[in-house]
Tab-separated table of C-alpha atoms in Angstrom:
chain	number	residue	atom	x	y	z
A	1	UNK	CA	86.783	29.124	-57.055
A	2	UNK	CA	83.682	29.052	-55.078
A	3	UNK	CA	84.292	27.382	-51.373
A	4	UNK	CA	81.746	25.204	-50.293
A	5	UNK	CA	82.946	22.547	-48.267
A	6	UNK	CA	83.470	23.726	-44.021
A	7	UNK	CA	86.689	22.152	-41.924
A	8	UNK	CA	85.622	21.043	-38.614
A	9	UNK	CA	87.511	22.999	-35.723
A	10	UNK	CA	87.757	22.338	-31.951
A	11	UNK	CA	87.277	24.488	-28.935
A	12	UNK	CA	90.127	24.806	-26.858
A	13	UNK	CA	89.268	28.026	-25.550
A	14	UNK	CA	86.585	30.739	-25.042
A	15	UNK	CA	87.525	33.651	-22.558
A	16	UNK	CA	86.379	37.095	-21.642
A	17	UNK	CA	89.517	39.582	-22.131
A	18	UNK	CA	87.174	42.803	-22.542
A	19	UNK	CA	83.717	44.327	-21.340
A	20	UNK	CA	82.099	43.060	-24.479
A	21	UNK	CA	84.768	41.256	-26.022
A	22	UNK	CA	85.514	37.716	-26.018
A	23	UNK	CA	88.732	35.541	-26.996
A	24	UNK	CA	88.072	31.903	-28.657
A	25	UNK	CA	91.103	29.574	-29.719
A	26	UNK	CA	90.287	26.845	-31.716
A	27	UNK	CA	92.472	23.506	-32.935
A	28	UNK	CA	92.102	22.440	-37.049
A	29	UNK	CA	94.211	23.046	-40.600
A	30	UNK	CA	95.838	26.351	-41.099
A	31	UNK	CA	97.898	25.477	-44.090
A	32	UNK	CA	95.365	27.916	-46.127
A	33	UNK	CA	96.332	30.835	-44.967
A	34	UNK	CA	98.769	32.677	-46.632
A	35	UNK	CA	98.458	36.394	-45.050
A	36	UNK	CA	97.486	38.248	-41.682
A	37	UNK	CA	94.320	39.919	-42.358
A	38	UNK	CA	92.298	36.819	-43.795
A	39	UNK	CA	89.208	35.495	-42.248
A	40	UNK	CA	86.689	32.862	-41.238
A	41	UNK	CA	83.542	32.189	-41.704
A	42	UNK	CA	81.946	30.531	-38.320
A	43	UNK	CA	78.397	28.634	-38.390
A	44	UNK	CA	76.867	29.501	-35.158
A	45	UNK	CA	75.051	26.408	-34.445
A	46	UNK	CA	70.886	27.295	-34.492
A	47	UNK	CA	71.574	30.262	-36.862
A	48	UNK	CA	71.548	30.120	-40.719
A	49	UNK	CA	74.129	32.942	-41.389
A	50	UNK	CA	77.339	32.196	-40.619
A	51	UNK	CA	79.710	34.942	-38.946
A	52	UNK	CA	82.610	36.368	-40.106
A	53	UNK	CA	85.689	37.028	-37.521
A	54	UNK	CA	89.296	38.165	-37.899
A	55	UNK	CA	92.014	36.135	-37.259
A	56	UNK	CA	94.151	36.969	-34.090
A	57	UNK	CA	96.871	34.734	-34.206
A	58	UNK	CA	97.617	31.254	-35.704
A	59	UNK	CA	100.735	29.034	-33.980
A	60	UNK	CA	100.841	25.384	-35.820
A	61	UNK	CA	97.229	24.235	-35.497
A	62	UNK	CA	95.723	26.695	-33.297
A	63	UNK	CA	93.556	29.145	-34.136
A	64	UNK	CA	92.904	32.708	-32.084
A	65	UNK	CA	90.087	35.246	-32.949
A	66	UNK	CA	88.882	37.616	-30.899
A	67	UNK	CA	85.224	39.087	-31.542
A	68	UNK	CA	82.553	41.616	-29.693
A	69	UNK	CA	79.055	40.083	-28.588
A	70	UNK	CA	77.193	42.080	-30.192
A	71	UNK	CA	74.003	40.382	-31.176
A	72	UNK	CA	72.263	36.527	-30.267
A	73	UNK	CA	75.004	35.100	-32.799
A	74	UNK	CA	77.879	35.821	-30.824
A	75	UNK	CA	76.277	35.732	-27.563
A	76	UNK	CA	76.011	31.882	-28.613
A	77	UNK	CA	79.576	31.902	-30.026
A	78	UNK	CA	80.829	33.007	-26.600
A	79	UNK	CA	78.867	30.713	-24.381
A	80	UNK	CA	81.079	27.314	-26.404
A	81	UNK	CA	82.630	25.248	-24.464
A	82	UNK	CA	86.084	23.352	-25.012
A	83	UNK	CA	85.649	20.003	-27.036
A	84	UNK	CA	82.832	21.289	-29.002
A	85	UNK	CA	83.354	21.012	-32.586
A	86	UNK	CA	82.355	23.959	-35.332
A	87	UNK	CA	81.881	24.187	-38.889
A	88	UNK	CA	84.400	26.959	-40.097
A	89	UNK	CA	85.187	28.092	-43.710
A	90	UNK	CA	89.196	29.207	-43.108
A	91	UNK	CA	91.720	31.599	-44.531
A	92	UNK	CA	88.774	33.572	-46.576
A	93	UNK	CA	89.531	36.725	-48.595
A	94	UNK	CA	92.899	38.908	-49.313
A	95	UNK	CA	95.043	39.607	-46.377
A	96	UNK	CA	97.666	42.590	-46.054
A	97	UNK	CA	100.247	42.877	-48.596
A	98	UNK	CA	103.902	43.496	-46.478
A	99	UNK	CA	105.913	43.833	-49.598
A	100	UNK	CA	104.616	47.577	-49.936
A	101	UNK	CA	105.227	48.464	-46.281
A	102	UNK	CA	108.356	51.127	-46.825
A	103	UNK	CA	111.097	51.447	-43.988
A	104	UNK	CA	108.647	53.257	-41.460
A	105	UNK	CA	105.697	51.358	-41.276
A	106	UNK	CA	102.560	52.322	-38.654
A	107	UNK	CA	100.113	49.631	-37.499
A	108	UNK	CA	96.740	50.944	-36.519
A	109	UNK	CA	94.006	49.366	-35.020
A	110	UNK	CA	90.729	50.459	-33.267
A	111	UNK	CA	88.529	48.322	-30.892
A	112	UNK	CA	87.875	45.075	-32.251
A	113	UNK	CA	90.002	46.050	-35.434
A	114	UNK	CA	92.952	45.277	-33.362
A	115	UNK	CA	93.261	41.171	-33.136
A	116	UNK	CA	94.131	40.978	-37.316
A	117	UNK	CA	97.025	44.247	-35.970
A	118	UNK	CA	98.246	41.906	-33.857
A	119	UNK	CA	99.039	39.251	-36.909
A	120	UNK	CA	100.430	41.632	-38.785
A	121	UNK	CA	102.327	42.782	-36.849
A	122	UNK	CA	104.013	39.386	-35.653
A	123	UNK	CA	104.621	38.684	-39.437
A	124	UNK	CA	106.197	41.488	-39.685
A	125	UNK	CA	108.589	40.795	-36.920
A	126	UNK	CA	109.214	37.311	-38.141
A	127	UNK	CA	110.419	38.972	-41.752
A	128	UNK	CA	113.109	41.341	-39.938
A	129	UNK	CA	110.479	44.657	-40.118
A	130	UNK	CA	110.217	46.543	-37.330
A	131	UNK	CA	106.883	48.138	-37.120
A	132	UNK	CA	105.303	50.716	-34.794
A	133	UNK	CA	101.836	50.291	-33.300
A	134	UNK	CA	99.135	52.884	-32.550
A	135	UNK	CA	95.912	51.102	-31.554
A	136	UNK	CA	92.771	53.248	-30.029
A	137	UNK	CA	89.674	52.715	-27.599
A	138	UNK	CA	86.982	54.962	-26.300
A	139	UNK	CA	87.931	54.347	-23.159
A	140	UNK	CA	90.126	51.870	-21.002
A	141	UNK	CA	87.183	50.117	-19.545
A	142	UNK	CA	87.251	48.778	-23.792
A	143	UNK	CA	90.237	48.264	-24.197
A	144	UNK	CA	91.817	45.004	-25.449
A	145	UNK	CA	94.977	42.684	-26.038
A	146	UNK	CA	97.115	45.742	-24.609
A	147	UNK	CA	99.562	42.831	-22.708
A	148	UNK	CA	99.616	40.645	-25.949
A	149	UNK	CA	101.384	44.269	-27.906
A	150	UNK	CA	103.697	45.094	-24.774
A	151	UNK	CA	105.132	41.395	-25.452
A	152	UNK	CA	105.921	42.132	-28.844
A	153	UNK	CA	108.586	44.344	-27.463
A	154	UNK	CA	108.214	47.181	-30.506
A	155	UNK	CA	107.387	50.835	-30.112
A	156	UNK	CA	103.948	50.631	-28.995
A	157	UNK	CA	101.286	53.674	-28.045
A	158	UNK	CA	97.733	53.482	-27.170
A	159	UNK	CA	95.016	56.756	-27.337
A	160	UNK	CA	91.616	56.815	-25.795
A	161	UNK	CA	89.174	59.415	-26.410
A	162	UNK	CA	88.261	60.028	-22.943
A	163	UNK	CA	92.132	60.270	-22.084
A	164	UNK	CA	91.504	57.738	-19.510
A	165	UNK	CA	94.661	55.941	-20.909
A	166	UNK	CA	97.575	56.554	-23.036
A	167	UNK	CA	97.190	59.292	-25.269
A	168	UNK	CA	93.886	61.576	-25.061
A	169	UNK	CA	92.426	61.355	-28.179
A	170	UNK	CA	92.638	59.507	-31.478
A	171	UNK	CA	95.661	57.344	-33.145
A	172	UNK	CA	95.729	60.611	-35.763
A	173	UNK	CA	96.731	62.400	-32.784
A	174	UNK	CA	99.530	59.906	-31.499
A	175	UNK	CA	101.128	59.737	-35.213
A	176	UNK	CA	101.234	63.650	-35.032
A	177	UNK	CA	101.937	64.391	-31.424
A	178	UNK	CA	104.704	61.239	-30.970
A	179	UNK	CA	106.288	62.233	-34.577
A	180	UNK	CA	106.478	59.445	-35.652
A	181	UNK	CA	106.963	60.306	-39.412
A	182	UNK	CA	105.511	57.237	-40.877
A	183	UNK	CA	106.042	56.356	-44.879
A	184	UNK	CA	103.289	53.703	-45.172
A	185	UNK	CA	100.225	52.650	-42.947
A	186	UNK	CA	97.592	49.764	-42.108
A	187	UNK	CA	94.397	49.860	-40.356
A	188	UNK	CA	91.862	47.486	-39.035
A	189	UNK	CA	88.943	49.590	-37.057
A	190	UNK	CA	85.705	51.403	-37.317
A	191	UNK	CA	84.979	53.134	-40.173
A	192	UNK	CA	85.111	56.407	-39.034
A	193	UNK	CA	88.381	55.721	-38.261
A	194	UNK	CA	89.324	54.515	-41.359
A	195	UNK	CA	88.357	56.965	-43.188
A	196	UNK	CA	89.461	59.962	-40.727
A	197	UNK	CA	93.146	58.124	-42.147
A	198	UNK	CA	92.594	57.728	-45.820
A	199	UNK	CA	91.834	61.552	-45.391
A	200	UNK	CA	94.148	62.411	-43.603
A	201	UNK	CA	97.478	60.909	-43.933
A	202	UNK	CA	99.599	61.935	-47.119
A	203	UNK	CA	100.902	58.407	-47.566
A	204	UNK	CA	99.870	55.140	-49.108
A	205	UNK	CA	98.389	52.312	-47.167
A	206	UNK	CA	96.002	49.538	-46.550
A	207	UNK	CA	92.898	49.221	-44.763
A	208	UNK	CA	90.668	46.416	-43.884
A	209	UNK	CA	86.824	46.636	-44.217
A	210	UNK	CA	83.911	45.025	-42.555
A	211	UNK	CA	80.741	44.078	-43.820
A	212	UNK	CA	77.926	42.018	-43.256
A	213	UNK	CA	78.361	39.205	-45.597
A	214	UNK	CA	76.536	36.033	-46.015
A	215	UNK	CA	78.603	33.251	-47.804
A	216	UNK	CA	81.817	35.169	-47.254
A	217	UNK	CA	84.012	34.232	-50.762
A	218	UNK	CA	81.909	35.746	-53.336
A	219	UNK	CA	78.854	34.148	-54.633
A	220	UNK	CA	76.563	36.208	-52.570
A	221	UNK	CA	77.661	39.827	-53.663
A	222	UNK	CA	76.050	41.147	-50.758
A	223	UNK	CA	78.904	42.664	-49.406
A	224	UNK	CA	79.534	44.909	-52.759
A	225	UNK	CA	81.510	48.551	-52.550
A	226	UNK	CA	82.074	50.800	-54.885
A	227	UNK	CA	85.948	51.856	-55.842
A	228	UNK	CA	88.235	53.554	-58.266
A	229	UNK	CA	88.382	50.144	-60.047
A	230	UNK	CA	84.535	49.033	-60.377
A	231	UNK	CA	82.506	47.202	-57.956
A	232	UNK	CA	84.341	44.542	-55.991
A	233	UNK	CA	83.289	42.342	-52.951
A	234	UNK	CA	85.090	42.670	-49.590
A	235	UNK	CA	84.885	39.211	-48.800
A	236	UNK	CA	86.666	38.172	-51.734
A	237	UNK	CA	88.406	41.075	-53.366
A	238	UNK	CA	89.126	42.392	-49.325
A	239	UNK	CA	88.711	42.820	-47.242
A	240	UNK	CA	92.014	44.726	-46.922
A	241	UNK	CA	92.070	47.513	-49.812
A	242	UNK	CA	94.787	49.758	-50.950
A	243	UNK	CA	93.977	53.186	-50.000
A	244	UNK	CA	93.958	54.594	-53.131
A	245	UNK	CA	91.608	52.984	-54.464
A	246	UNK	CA	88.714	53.701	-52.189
A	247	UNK	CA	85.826	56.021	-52.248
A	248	UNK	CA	84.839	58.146	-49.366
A	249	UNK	CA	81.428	59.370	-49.549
């Protein structure tokens, strides 16, 4: 069904942790949500799109995304101050499904893609899985939330392209030069990355997609792809998708 009605959210927090990237924690219902990967839907006040963030972390009432100012929408996203109040459409679309995650699960996130990593992978700890993380930057002047995955105290790598830090290259390269034999995957990152995985690792596993996207639970259908299975909208139907049902072009 349709949402239409927005839940009013306080600002507790709103803190650089990155060169471009900013970390907001807000107070308001979470009861919604039922799986890591789901989103909001934020309404930036002076702008008639809303915008659509991850969510980082949720403990009782509170609320963590993390997102990249990027444009004038989340330049004025990042310059709220605690007590303000915003309009927020919660727990939108499908999150990841952990009933399909076999005995060696990998976790992989790049850039941005790695704050809805991070809730999967402390669901997965709270159900008794152990997971291993792989997340990627360009470089370590980008990279993000690198303390928060130490804490989580599972095996844990990090690759940059410009071998600056970690692992020189991509989080392909860390799966194959670490061994780490993995039997089923997810991915939150750019799409280059995501597809470089759907390509190239001979297992299942689920990805989540971004997309501009205006009313964020369907009506719009701006946010349309193409799979195996018809059209479907990655605000709704995603934005996490199985693997196999994707098309690469």
């Amino acid at each position: 069904m349709p949402r239409s009605n927005d839940t009013k959210y306080v600002v507790v927090d709103n803190r650089w942790i990155g060169k471009n990237t900013m970390m907001m924690v807000v107070e308001g219902p979470t009861d919604e949500f039922s799986a890591p990967g789901q989103f909001i839907n934020i309404a930036v006040p002076g702008f008639t799109l809303r915008r659509p963030i991850s969510v980082c972390d949720i403990e009782g009432d509170s609320l963590t995304i993390v997102y990249d100012v990027v444009g004038h929408g989340t330049e004025a996203l990042s310059k709220m101050t605690p007590g303000q109040v915003l309009d927020i459409l919660p727990a939108l679309g499908n999150g990841f499904d952990m009933s399909k995650c076999g005995e060696r699960p990998v976790l992989l996130g790049g850039g941005v893609g790695c704050p809805p990593i991070y809730s999967l992978a402390k669901n997965m700890i709270a159900a008794d899985i152990l997971p291993t993380v792989v997340l990627g930057f360009n470089s370590d002047d980008r990279m993000i939330m690198i303390e928060q995955f130490e804490n989580l105290d599972i095996p844990f790598y990090v690759a940059t392209v410009d071998g600056s830090y970690g692992s020189k290259g991509f989080v392909t390269d860390v799966i194959r030069e670490e061994n780490l034999n993995p039997d089923y995957f997810y991915a939150c990152g750019p799409l280059p990355m995501l597809r470089a995985l759907c390509n190239g690792l001979d297992i299942p596993g689920q990805v989540s997609l971004e997309a501009r996207m205006a009313c964020g639970f369907g009506v719009c259908m701006c946010c349309s792809l193409e799979t195996k299975n018809g059209p479907k909208r990655i605000c709704k139907d995603g934005p996490v998708f199985e693997k196999e049902n994707l098309i690469w072009k």
